[in-house]
């Protein structure tokens, strides 16, 4: 239980607070409209349906305010930077921004459904009241019109006897905007399904921009002011007394004609702040896009990995961050994220691009034909969890396949910090696990490890960095080769002193080893790899952690794009 | 835009539309709203669209993500042959099904969403896509690969037993050592 609190406590707290606010808003506004005396006459026409529509509306206001914030990457990077003082637990929360964005989106979808159904009933019942199907009082209330001379104001927004719900929906601001933004919301949601997002990112990204339509419609949704409440008149209109004699309204002093006014539209007050922030975010991304990027070096590695060393004025990065690259010649609008493999101490930034789809294939082919490189634009850098790796006394770095790239940046940075004896380096020990299916992807990384190996031997710090390489795609030919070269000092595959392991790591054994060698330490576990491995490691972090400060504690951090 | 299979998105949109059509229909019938007959049709059409769209098609390129328990639906949909595998037919079918929904407010959203799905399916059909069932893969029998680590089938070649026996006069050249001292037969 203690282990769970250590690893999930803050997440759960934030979720509980968020849900609490949602529930409070729903209940508060439901009771406001269901019990409020100013809506007494409205309830004669609609019953509880108005409350059922307005309560989710309040929750929608709150969540539409929240939804833009988790995707302001630059803002989040800024907050991460300023939280340097406030502990790594707070910063870890910002890694879960996309999960929170999705959760808020689900709530918006659910509340939209409730809101729409309630209003469908409202419209129908407004029309029925107008036709006198709900009795005398309802009929009289519906007959009230906006009339200056008779000092009348309307209650029922349905003013014509021949209207239908569909006509009403499409001729009022609220109805029209409602249908349009709900349609936009549905299109956004269907194109955001995991299948579409993972396989056809462009469809997801472009359709998602319908949120502009969504917010525009949302802001104007309440402008028709068709939700009416009773205003105090002089002399006051006593509803309890007057409700049974609508024929006497305006004729007896106790019952002047009741006056109504529309509710002031409030949604814009909720969403204007985040809309401005998001606009700044997009402007910032655009400004960065305009700055030129120059090539320093282009290296084409075997196994179809392209290394680009790029220069951009005023560029500053931290370890493990990623940038978005755009090549206008391939596609004007496509931006693809790549983790940087260079260290902040270098004056250029490097990305290793693997052939993994249309865009990367075309880029590699283009660079092969044009050795001086093609126009490329860059946006970022954006922060991820790797920046915290130097804060932990002990770090476990796990990279699966190409997921090793952020750790390339980290290891290089260690090398530089080591050479400069940088006091910022709190790390005493690093355990590095690289899981890979096939050998030829090792090549560009093996050089780095060889250099580090040599460097550490020279300084007599052999156990600062312990790395284990796992070849998960081995077969009998590998086994044969290993058997034959058993006695050699260096590994037959990588040329490194550290021998390659075969198969998957036994994580229990690894965690035990780390715990045994580092009692009373805080260990940060960083993964860049498949989700299945993430759940595995996260479970083990919880299992091997101890709330006791004298014992080892494991914190899990996951990279994701 | 990258190599998009429009049918994948059309399928998601159509499934969502089916649910929305169904929900709108239920509201229309349960609330006894005017024009509830269209709502009743909406329920039937919504259910039909959901059943038709639930099984995902096999992708031309890439991994297939099946929906939970879609196999029995796959079998049913497959049984209709070209009626269900041709996307022109589907586009037309969805367009036809969505029209009655436009006559009543509760189902108008289902109508528009299904109409959009119909358009995306039309795009898929124009791009030459068609529905293919995802059938469970039958595992081919694992062939035993030639391993260099086969244990030997035959004993190593040896001289006949007569020659292999230790001779008392030539103990040094014997191929084995006895655990107990041996003396010659007297």
Short mmCIF file of N, CA and C in Angstrom, two decimals, chain A residues 144-269:
data_model
loop_
_atom_site.label_atom_id
_atom_site.label_comp_id
_atom_site.label_asym_id
_atom_site.label_seq_id
_atom_site.Cartn_x
_atom_site.Cartn_y
_atom_site.Cartn_z
N UNK A 144 -47.02 34.61 -23.32
CA UNK A 144 -46.34 35.88 -23.07
C UNK A 144 -45.37 36.18 -24.21
N UNK A 145 -45.44 37.43 -24.67
CA UNK A 145 -44.55 37.82 -25.76
C UNK A 145 -43.77 39.05 -25.35
N UNK A 146 -42.69 39.32 -26.09
CA UNK A 146 -41.94 40.55 -25.86
C UNK A 146 -42.76 41.72 -26.41
N UNK A 147 -43.37 42.47 -25.51
CA UNK A 147 -44.23 43.55 -25.96
C UNK A 147 -43.98 44.78 -25.10
N UNK A 148 -43.44 45.83 -25.69
CA UNK A 148 -43.09 47.04 -24.92
C UNK A 148 -44.34 47.68 -24.32
N UNK A 149 -45.41 47.75 -25.14
CA UNK A 149 -46.60 48.51 -24.70
C UNK A 149 -47.32 47.81 -23.56
N UNK A 150 -47.42 46.48 -23.66
CA UNK A 150 -48.11 45.77 -22.59
C UNK A 150 -47.19 45.42 -21.44
N UNK A 151 -45.96 45.85 -21.51
CA UNK A 151 -44.96 45.51 -20.50
C UNK A 151 -44.88 44.01 -20.29
N UNK A 152 -44.66 43.35 -21.39
CA UNK A 152 -44.56 41.89 -21.31
C UNK A 152 -43.18 41.46 -21.78
N UNK A 153 -42.68 40.40 -21.16
CA UNK A 153 -41.47 39.77 -21.70
C UNK A 153 -41.75 38.28 -21.82
N UNK A 154 -41.14 37.65 -22.79
CA UNK A 154 -41.49 36.26 -23.03
C UNK A 154 -40.76 35.32 -22.08
N UNK A 155 -41.37 34.16 -21.87
CA UNK A 155 -40.71 33.09 -21.12
C UNK A 155 -40.35 31.95 -22.06
N UNK A 156 -41.35 31.59 -22.87
CA UNK A 156 -41.14 30.47 -23.78
C UNK A 156 -40.51 30.98 -25.07
N UNK A 157 -39.29 30.52 -25.37
CA UNK A 157 -38.65 31.02 -26.58
C UNK A 157 -39.35 30.61 -27.86
N UNK A 158 -40.23 29.61 -27.76
CA UNK A 158 -41.01 29.22 -28.94
C UNK A 158 -42.16 30.21 -29.07
N UNK A 159 -42.07 31.05 -30.09
CA UNK A 159 -43.04 32.13 -30.20
C UNK A 159 -44.06 31.90 -31.30
N UNK A 160 -43.85 30.87 -32.08
CA UNK A 160 -44.77 30.64 -33.19
C UNK A 160 -45.52 29.34 -32.95
N UNK A 161 -46.74 29.27 -33.45
CA UNK A 161 -47.54 28.06 -33.25
C UNK A 161 -47.21 26.98 -34.26
N UNK A 162 -46.51 27.36 -35.31
CA UNK A 162 -46.32 26.38 -36.38
C UNK A 162 -44.89 25.85 -36.44
N UNK A 163 -44.11 26.17 -35.42
CA UNK A 163 -42.72 25.73 -35.51
C UNK A 163 -42.58 24.26 -35.10
N UNK A 164 -41.52 23.63 -35.57
CA UNK A 164 -41.21 22.26 -35.15
C UNK A 164 -39.85 22.28 -34.46
N UNK A 165 -39.53 21.25 -33.71
CA UNK A 165 -38.22 21.24 -33.05
C UNK A 165 -37.06 21.45 -34.01
N UNK A 166 -37.15 20.84 -35.19
CA UNK A 166 -36.03 20.98 -36.12
C UNK A 166 -35.89 22.42 -36.59
N UNK A 167 -37.01 23.05 -36.93
CA UNK A 167 -36.94 24.45 -37.36
C UNK A 167 -36.40 25.31 -36.24
N UNK A 168 -36.91 25.07 -35.02
CA UNK A 168 -36.45 25.85 -33.87
C UNK A 168 -34.95 25.69 -33.68
N UNK A 169 -34.47 24.45 -33.80
CA UNK A 169 -33.04 24.22 -33.60
C UNK A 169 -32.22 25.00 -34.61
N UNK A 170 -32.64 24.99 -35.85
CA UNK A 170 -31.80 25.59 -36.87
C UNK A 170 -32.03 27.08 -37.07
N UNK A 171 -33.00 27.66 -36.35
CA UNK A 171 -33.19 29.11 -36.48
C UNK A 171 -32.82 29.88 -35.22
N UNK A 172 -32.39 29.19 -34.20
CA UNK A 172 -31.90 29.91 -33.02
C UNK A 172 -30.38 29.77 -32.98
N UNK A 173 -29.74 30.77 -32.37
CA UNK A 173 -28.28 30.71 -32.27
C UNK A 173 -27.87 29.46 -31.48
N UNK A 174 -28.57 29.25 -30.38
CA UNK A 174 -28.19 28.12 -29.51
C UNK A 174 -28.34 26.80 -30.24
N UNK A 175 -29.47 26.66 -30.97
CA UNK A 175 -29.70 25.39 -31.66
C UNK A 175 -28.68 25.15 -32.75
N UNK A 176 -28.46 26.17 -33.57
CA UNK A 176 -27.55 26.01 -34.70
C UNK A 176 -26.12 25.75 -34.22
N UNK A 177 -25.65 26.61 -33.29
CA UNK A 177 -24.29 26.38 -32.80
C UNK A 177 -24.19 25.03 -32.12
N UNK A 178 -25.25 24.65 -31.40
CA UNK A 178 -25.23 23.37 -30.71
C UNK A 178 -25.02 22.21 -31.67
N UNK A 179 -25.78 22.18 -32.76
CA UNK A 179 -25.65 21.08 -33.71
C UNK A 179 -24.26 21.09 -34.34
N UNK A 180 -23.81 22.28 -34.74
CA UNK A 180 -22.51 22.37 -35.41
C UNK A 180 -21.38 21.92 -34.50
N UNK A 181 -21.38 22.39 -33.25
CA UNK A 181 -20.24 22.03 -32.41
C UNK A 181 -20.31 20.56 -31.96
N UNK A 182 -21.51 20.03 -31.84
CA UNK A 182 -21.59 18.61 -31.49
C UNK A 182 -21.07 17.77 -32.64
N UNK A 183 -21.39 18.17 -33.85
CA UNK A 183 -20.87 17.46 -35.02
C UNK A 183 -19.34 17.54 -35.06
N UNK A 184 -18.81 18.74 -34.80
CA UNK A 184 -17.35 18.89 -34.77
C UNK A 184 -16.75 17.98 -33.70
N UNK A 185 -17.39 17.95 -32.53
CA UNK A 185 -16.89 17.12 -31.44
C UNK A 185 -16.87 15.64 -31.84
N UNK A 186 -17.94 15.19 -32.50
CA UNK A 186 -18.00 13.78 -32.91
C UNK A 186 -16.91 13.45 -33.91
N UNK A 187 -16.69 14.35 -34.87
CA UNK A 187 -15.63 14.09 -35.85
C UNK A 187 -14.26 14.07 -35.18
N UNK A 188 -14.06 14.99 -34.22
CA UNK A 188 -12.79 15.00 -33.49
C UNK A 188 -12.59 13.67 -32.77
N UNK A 189 -13.64 13.19 -32.12
CA UNK A 189 -13.51 11.98 -31.32
C UNK A 189 -13.26 10.75 -32.20
N UNK A 190 -14.02 10.63 -33.32
CA UNK A 190 -13.82 9.42 -34.13
C UNK A 190 -12.44 9.40 -34.77
N UNK A 191 -11.91 10.57 -35.11
CA UNK A 191 -10.57 10.55 -35.71
C UNK A 191 -9.47 10.46 -34.66
N UNK A 192 -9.84 10.53 -33.37
CA UNK A 192 -8.84 10.41 -32.32
C UNK A 192 -8.74 9.01 -31.75
N UNK A 193 -9.54 8.10 -32.29
CA UNK A 193 -9.47 6.73 -31.79
C UNK A 193 -8.06 6.20 -31.99
N UNK A 194 -7.63 5.34 -31.10
CA UNK A 194 -6.25 4.88 -31.11
C UNK A 194 -5.82 4.33 -32.46
N UNK A 195 -6.70 3.56 -33.10
CA UNK A 195 -6.36 2.96 -34.39
C UNK A 195 -6.00 4.03 -35.42
N UNK A 196 -6.84 5.06 -35.48
CA UNK A 196 -6.63 6.12 -36.47
C UNK A 196 -5.39 6.93 -36.10
N UNK A 197 -5.25 7.20 -34.81
CA UNK A 197 -4.14 8.05 -34.37
C UNK A 197 -2.80 7.39 -34.61
N UNK A 198 -2.73 6.11 -34.34
CA UNK A 198 -1.44 5.42 -34.47
C UNK A 198 -1.07 5.18 -35.92
N UNK A 199 -2.08 4.96 -36.76
CA UNK A 199 -1.78 4.58 -38.14
C UNK A 199 -1.84 5.75 -39.11
N UNK A 200 -2.76 6.68 -38.88
CA UNK A 200 -2.92 7.78 -39.84
C UNK A 200 -2.93 9.08 -39.07
N UNK A 201 -1.74 9.47 -38.62
CA UNK A 201 -1.66 10.61 -37.71
C UNK A 201 -2.20 11.89 -38.34
N UNK A 202 -2.00 12.03 -39.67
CA UNK A 202 -2.41 13.28 -40.30
C UNK A 202 -3.91 13.48 -40.20
N UNK A 203 -4.68 12.41 -40.42
CA UNK A 203 -6.15 12.52 -40.31
C UNK A 203 -6.50 13.02 -38.92
N UNK A 204 -5.89 12.39 -37.93
CA UNK A 204 -6.14 12.79 -36.54
C UNK A 204 -5.77 14.25 -36.35
N UNK A 205 -4.60 14.66 -36.78
CA UNK A 205 -4.11 16.00 -36.48
C UNK A 205 -4.95 17.07 -37.17
N UNK A 206 -5.26 16.87 -38.45
CA UNK A 206 -6.02 17.89 -39.16
C UNK A 206 -7.46 17.96 -38.67
N UNK A 207 -8.10 16.79 -38.49
CA UNK A 207 -9.48 16.81 -38.01
C UNK A 207 -9.56 17.42 -36.62
N UNK A 208 -8.52 17.21 -35.83
CA UNK A 208 -8.54 17.76 -34.49
C UNK A 208 -8.63 19.27 -34.49
N UNK A 209 -8.19 19.89 -35.59
CA UNK A 209 -8.28 21.35 -35.66
C UNK A 209 -9.70 21.87 -35.75
N UNK A 210 -10.65 20.94 -35.89
CA UNK A 210 -12.05 21.35 -35.78
C UNK A 210 -12.36 21.94 -34.41
N UNK A 211 -11.40 21.81 -33.47
CA UNK A 211 -11.64 22.40 -32.15
C UNK A 211 -11.81 23.91 -32.26
N UNK A 212 -11.26 24.49 -33.32
CA UNK A 212 -11.46 25.93 -33.53
C UNK A 212 -12.94 26.22 -33.76
N UNK A 213 -13.57 25.40 -34.60
CA UNK A 213 -15.01 25.51 -34.82
C UNK A 213 -15.75 25.28 -33.50
N UNK A 214 -15.29 24.28 -32.76
CA UNK A 214 -15.92 23.93 -31.49
C UNK A 214 -15.92 25.12 -30.54
N UNK A 215 -14.77 25.72 -30.34
CA UNK A 215 -14.69 26.82 -29.38
C UNK A 215 -15.43 28.06 -29.87
N UNK A 216 -15.34 28.31 -31.17
CA UNK A 216 -16.07 29.47 -31.70
C UNK A 216 -17.57 29.31 -31.44
N UNK A 217 -18.10 28.13 -31.80
CA UNK A 217 -19.52 27.88 -31.58
C UNK A 217 -19.88 27.91 -30.11
N UNK A 218 -18.97 27.38 -29.29
CA UNK A 218 -19.24 27.30 -27.85
C UNK A 218 -19.40 28.69 -27.23
N UNK A 219 -18.54 29.60 -27.67
CA UNK A 219 -18.59 30.95 -27.10
C UNK A 219 -19.90 31.64 -27.45
N UNK A 220 -20.39 31.40 -28.65
CA UNK A 220 -21.64 32.07 -29.08
C UNK A 220 -22.90 31.29 -28.75
N UNK A 221 -22.72 30.09 -28.17
CA UNK A 221 -23.86 29.21 -27.94
C UNK A 221 -24.94 29.85 -27.09
N UNK A 222 -24.54 30.67 -26.09
CA UNK A 222 -25.53 31.21 -25.16
C UNK A 222 -26.02 32.60 -25.52
N UNK A 223 -25.60 33.11 -26.70
CA UNK A 223 -25.90 34.51 -27.02
C UNK A 223 -27.37 34.79 -27.24
N UNK A 224 -28.15 33.75 -27.57
CA UNK A 224 -29.56 33.98 -27.79
C UNK A 224 -30.32 34.23 -26.51
N UNK A 225 -29.68 33.93 -25.41
CA UNK A 225 -30.26 34.13 -24.07
C UNK A 225 -31.65 33.52 -23.98
N UNK A 226 -31.80 32.28 -24.40
CA UNK A 226 -33.14 31.71 -24.37
C UNK A 226 -33.45 31.00 -23.07
N UNK A 227 -32.48 30.88 -22.17
CA UNK A 227 -32.81 30.35 -20.85
C UNK A 227 -33.27 31.54 -20.01
N UNK A 228 -34.51 31.56 -19.67
CA UNK A 228 -35.08 32.76 -19.06
C UNK A 228 -35.35 32.54 -17.58
N UNK A 229 -35.10 33.56 -16.81
CA UNK A 229 -35.44 33.50 -15.38
C UNK A 229 -36.32 34.69 -15.05
N UNK A 230 -37.07 34.51 -13.98
CA UNK A 230 -38.00 35.58 -13.61
C UNK A 230 -37.25 36.68 -12.87
N UNK A 231 -37.52 37.93 -13.23
CA UNK A 231 -36.88 39.05 -12.53
C UNK A 231 -37.90 39.66 -11.57
N UNK A 232 -37.36 40.27 -10.52
CA UNK A 232 -38.26 40.87 -9.52
C UNK A 232 -38.94 42.09 -10.12
N UNK A 233 -40.24 42.16 -9.93
CA UNK A 233 -40.99 43.32 -10.42
C UNK A 233 -41.36 44.20 -9.22
N UNK A 234 -41.83 45.39 -9.51
CA UNK A 234 -42.28 46.28 -8.45
C UNK A 234 -43.71 46.71 -8.76
N UNK A 235 -44.74 46.27 -8.11
CA UNK A 235 -44.76 45.38 -6.93
C UNK A 235 -44.38 43.95 -7.25
N UNK A 236 -43.91 43.18 -6.28
CA UNK A 236 -43.43 41.83 -6.58
C UNK A 236 -44.58 40.88 -6.97
N UNK A 237 -44.24 39.92 -7.81
CA UNK A 237 -45.20 38.94 -8.28
C UNK A 237 -45.04 37.68 -7.43
N UNK A 238 -46.05 37.38 -6.62
CA UNK A 238 -45.96 36.23 -5.71
C UNK A 238 -46.38 34.97 -6.45
N UNK A 239 -45.42 34.14 -6.75
CA UNK A 239 -45.73 32.99 -7.61
C UNK A 239 -46.68 32.01 -6.92
N UNK A 240 -46.49 31.80 -5.64
CA UNK A 240 -47.34 30.82 -4.95
C UNK A 240 -48.81 31.23 -5.02
N UNK A 241 -49.04 32.51 -4.88
CA UNK A 241 -50.42 32.99 -4.90
C UNK A 241 -50.96 33.10 -6.31
N UNK A 242 -50.10 33.56 -7.20
CA UNK A 242 -50.59 33.93 -8.53
C UNK A 242 -50.65 32.78 -9.52
N UNK A 243 -49.97 31.64 -9.17
CA UNK A 243 -49.87 30.60 -10.19
C UNK A 243 -51.23 30.00 -10.53
N UNK A 244 -52.19 30.11 -9.63
CA UNK A 244 -53.49 29.49 -9.90
C UNK A 244 -54.45 30.41 -10.64
N UNK A 245 -54.05 31.62 -10.85
CA UNK A 245 -54.97 32.54 -11.52
C UNK A 245 -54.27 33.39 -12.58
N UNK A 246 -53.78 32.74 -13.58
CA UNK A 246 -53.08 33.51 -14.60
C UNK A 246 -54.00 34.48 -15.35
N UNK A 247 -55.28 34.23 -15.31
CA UNK A 247 -56.18 35.14 -16.02
C UNK A 247 -56.23 36.51 -15.36
N UNK A 248 -55.80 36.57 -14.09
CA UNK A 248 -55.84 37.84 -13.37
C UNK A 248 -54.53 38.59 -13.39
N UNK A 249 -53.54 38.06 -14.06
CA UNK A 249 -52.26 38.76 -14.07
C UNK A 249 -52.42 40.12 -14.74
N UNK A 250 -51.86 41.11 -14.10
CA UNK A 250 -51.94 42.46 -14.64
C UNK A 250 -53.23 43.15 -14.23
N UNK A 251 -54.16 42.38 -13.66
CA UNK A 251 -55.43 43.00 -13.29
C UNK A 251 -55.53 43.22 -11.78
N UNK A 252 -54.86 42.39 -10.99
CA UNK A 252 -54.90 42.60 -9.54
C UNK A 252 -53.51 43.02 -9.06
N UNK A 253 -53.48 43.86 -7.99
CA UNK A 253 -52.17 44.40 -7.58
C UNK A 253 -51.16 43.35 -7.13
N UNK A 254 -51.66 42.19 -6.56
CA UNK A 254 -50.68 41.20 -6.08
C UNK A 254 -49.99 40.46 -7.22
N UNK A 255 -50.62 40.50 -8.35
CA UNK A 255 -50.08 39.71 -9.47
C UNK A 255 -49.85 40.55 -10.71
N UNK A 256 -48.81 41.38 -10.70
CA UNK A 256 -48.48 42.03 -11.98
C UNK A 256 -47.99 40.97 -12.97
N UNK A 257 -47.98 41.37 -14.22
CA UNK A 257 -47.50 40.41 -15.23
C UNK A 257 -46.05 40.05 -14.91
N UNK A 258 -45.74 38.75 -14.81
CA UNK A 258 -44.36 38.38 -14.46
C UNK A 258 -43.39 38.75 -15.59
N UNK A 259 -42.24 39.24 -15.20
CA UNK A 259 -41.24 39.64 -16.19
C UNK A 259 -40.08 38.66 -16.19
N UNK A 260 -39.52 38.46 -17.36
CA UNK A 260 -38.43 37.50 -17.50
C UNK A 260 -37.28 38.12 -18.26
N UNK A 261 -36.11 37.63 -17.98
CA UNK A 261 -34.93 38.08 -18.71
C UNK A 261 -34.03 36.88 -18.98
N UNK A 262 -33.28 36.99 -20.06
CA UNK A 262 -32.40 35.88 -20.41
C UNK A 262 -31.13 35.89 -19.59
N UNK A 263 -30.57 34.72 -19.35
CA UNK A 263 -29.33 34.60 -18.60
C UNK A 263 -28.15 35.14 -19.39
N UNK A 264 -27.28 35.81 -18.70
CA UNK A 264 -26.10 36.38 -19.36
C UNK A 264 -25.17 35.25 -19.79
N UNK A 265 -24.72 35.24 -21.04
CA UNK A 265 -23.84 34.14 -21.47
C UNK A 265 -22.52 34.18 -20.72
N UNK A 266 -22.16 33.04 -20.15
CA UNK A 266 -21.00 33.01 -19.28
C UNK A 266 -19.84 32.19 -19.80
N UNK A 267 -20.08 31.39 -20.84
CA UNK A 267 -19.04 30.46 -21.26
C UNK A 267 -17.75 31.17 -21.61
N UNK A 268 -17.86 32.33 -22.25
CA UNK A 268 -16.65 33.00 -22.69
C UNK A 268 -15.74 33.33 -21.51
N UNK A 269 -16.33 33.56 -20.35
CA UNK A 269 -15.51 33.89 -19.19
C UNK A 269 -14.65 32.70 -18.78
#
